[in-house]
Tab-separated table of C-alpha atoms in Angstrom:
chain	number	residue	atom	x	y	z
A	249	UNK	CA	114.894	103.080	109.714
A	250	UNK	CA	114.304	99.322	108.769
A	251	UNK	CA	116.001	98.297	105.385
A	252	UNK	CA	112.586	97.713	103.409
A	253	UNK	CA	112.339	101.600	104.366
A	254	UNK	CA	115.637	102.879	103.140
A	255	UNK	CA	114.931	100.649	100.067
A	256	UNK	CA	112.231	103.047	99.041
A	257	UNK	CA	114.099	105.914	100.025
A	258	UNK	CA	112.345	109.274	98.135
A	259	UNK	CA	108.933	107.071	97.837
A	260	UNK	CA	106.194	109.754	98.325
A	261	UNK	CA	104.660	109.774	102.076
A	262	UNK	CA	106.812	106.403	102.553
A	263	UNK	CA	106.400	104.874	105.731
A	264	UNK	CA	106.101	101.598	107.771
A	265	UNK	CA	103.068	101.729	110.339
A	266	UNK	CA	103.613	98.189	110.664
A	267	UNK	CA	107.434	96.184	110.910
A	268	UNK	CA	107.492	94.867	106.897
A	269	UNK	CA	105.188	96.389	105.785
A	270	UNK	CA	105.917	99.878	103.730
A	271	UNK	CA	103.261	102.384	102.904
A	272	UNK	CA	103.446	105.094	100.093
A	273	UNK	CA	102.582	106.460	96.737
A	274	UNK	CA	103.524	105.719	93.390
A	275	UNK	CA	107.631	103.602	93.220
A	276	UNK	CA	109.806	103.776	90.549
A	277	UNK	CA	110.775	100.945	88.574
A	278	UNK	CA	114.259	101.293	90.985
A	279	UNK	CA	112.286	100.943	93.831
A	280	UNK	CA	110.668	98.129	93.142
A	281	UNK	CA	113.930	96.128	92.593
A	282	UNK	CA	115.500	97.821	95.654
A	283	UNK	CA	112.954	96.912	97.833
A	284	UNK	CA	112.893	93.129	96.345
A	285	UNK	CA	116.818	93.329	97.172
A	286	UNK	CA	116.094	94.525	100.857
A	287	UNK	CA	114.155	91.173	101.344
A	288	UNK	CA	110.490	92.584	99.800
A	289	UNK	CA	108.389	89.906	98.728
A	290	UNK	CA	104.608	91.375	97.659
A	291	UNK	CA	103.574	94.684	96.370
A	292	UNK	CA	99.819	95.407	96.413
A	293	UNK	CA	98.775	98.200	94.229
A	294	UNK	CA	95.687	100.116	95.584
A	295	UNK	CA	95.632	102.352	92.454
A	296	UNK	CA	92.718	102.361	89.301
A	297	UNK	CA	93.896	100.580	86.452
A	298	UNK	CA	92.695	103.534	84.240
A	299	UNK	CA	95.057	105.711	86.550
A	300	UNK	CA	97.862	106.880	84.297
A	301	UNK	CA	101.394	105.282	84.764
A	302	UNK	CA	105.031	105.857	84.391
A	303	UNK	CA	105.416	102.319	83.442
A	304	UNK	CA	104.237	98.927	83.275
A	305	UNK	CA	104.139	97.890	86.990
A	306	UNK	CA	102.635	94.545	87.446
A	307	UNK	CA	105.107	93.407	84.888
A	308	UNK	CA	107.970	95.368	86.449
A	309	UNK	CA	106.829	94.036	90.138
A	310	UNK	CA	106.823	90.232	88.486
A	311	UNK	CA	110.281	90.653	86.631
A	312	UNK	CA	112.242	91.791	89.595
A	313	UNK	CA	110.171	88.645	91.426
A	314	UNK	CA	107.411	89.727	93.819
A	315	UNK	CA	104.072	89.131	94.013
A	316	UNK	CA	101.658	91.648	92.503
A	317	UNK	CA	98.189	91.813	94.015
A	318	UNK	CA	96.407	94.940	92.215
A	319	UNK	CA	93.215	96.193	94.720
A	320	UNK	CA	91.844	99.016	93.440
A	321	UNK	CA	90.519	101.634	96.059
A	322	UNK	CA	88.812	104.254	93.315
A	323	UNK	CA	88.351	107.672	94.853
A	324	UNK	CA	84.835	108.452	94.874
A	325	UNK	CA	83.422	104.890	94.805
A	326	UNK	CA	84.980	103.284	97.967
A	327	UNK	CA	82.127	101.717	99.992
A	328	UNK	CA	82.838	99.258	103.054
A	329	UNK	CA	82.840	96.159	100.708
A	330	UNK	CA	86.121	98.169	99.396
A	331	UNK	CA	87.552	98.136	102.924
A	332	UNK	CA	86.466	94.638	103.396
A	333	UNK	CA	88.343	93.388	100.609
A	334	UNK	CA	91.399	95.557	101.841
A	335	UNK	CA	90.836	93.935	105.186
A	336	UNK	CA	91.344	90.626	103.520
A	337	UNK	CA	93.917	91.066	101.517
A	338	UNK	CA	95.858	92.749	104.630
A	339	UNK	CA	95.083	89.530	106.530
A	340	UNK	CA	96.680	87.670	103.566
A	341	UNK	CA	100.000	89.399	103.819
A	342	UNK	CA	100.900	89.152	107.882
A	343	UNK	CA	103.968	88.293	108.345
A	344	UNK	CA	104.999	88.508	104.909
A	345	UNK	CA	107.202	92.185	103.350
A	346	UNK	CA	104.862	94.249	101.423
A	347	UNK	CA	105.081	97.283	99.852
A	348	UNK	CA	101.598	98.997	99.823
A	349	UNK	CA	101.022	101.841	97.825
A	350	UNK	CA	98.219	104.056	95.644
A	351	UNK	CA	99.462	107.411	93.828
A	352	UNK	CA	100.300	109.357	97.210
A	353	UNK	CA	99.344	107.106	100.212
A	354	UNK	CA	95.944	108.247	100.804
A	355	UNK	CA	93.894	105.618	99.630
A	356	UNK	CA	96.392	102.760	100.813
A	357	UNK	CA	96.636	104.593	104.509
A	358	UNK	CA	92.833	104.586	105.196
A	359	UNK	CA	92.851	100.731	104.348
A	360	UNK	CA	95.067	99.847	107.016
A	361	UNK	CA	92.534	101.678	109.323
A	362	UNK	CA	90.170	98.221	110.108
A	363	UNK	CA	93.617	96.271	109.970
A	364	UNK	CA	94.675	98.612	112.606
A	365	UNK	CA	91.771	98.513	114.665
A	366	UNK	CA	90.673	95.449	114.501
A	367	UNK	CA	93.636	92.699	114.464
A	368	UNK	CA	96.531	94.879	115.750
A	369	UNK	CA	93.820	96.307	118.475
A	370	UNK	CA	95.127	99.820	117.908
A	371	UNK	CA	92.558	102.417	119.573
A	372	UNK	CA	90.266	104.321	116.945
A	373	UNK	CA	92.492	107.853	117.489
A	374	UNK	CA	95.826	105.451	117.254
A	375	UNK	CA	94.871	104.000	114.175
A	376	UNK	CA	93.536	107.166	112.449
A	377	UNK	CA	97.273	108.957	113.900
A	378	UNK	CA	99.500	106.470	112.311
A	379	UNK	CA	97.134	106.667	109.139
A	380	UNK	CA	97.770	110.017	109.085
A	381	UNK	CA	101.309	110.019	109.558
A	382	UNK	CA	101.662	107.293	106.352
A	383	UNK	CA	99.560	109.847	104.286
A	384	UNK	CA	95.956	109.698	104.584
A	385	UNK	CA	94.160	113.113	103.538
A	386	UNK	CA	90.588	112.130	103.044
A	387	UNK	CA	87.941	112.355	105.565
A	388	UNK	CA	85.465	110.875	103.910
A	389	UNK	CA	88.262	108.355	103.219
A	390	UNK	CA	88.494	108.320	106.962
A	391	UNK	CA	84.967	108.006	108.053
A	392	UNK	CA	84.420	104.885	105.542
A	393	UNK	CA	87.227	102.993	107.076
A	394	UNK	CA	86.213	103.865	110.925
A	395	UNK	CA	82.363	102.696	110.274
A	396	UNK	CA	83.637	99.280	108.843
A	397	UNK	CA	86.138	98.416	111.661
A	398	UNK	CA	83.772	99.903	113.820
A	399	UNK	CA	81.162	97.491	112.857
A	400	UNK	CA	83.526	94.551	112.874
A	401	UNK	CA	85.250	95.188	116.379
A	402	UNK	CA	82.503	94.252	118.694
């Protein structure tokens, strides 16, 4: 288990599909600042702003000093421009230690989907596996992030 990992130990559906990069749901204010101390550098926050909150996390994220890049992935409005800008962002942040997170893992798993496919050149059943395995339950979820990297991987 890689330190950014053990930093977020208890972090629901935690995981780390890709080396620096942790996946999960919602961190504590402790696990923010533990996974800053365990070398983190960028959070990006896949959750509605209107979602409720235990606390104030972008200022949290900025006062223990990493990045904050809010993206939200709204359940029942994500469309392939929604993955696209996921896809981006993702881009953004290889290479760098980011934590990666919505409310349980769902939303933030099936955005790494095109990543996946598409510049780590995982197979289609790969990337939906290791999706899976960081906490994706949505089909539909699913389907929307296959049919964009599908598109794109030609």
């Amino acid at each position: 288990m890689s330190a950014l990992l053990s930093a977020v130990a208890g972090l629901p559906n935690a995981a780390e599909p890709i080396p620096g990069w942790v996946t999960g749901g919602q961190p504590t204010e402790q696990q923010l600042t533990s996974f800053k101390q365990a070398g983190g550098e960028v959070v990006l926050d896949n959750r509605d702003p209107m979602e409720p909150r235990p606390f104030d996390e972008p200022a949290t994220v900025r006062a223990a000093g990493l990045e904050y890049i809010s993206l939200p992935i709204v359940h029942g409005a994500v469309t392939t421009v929604t993955m696209k800008q996921m896809h981006d962002t993702l881009k953004t942040l290889a290479g760098r230690k980011a934590l990666l997170h919505c409310s349980s893992g769902n939303r933030t798993s099936a955005g790494l989907i095109p990543y996946l496919m598409i510049d780590k050149k995982m197979e289609e059943e790969d990337a939906v596996e290791v999706a899976m395995k960081s906490g994706l339950r949505s089909a539909e979820l699913m389907e929307i992030a296959v049919e964009y990297a599908r598109r794109l991987d030609v």
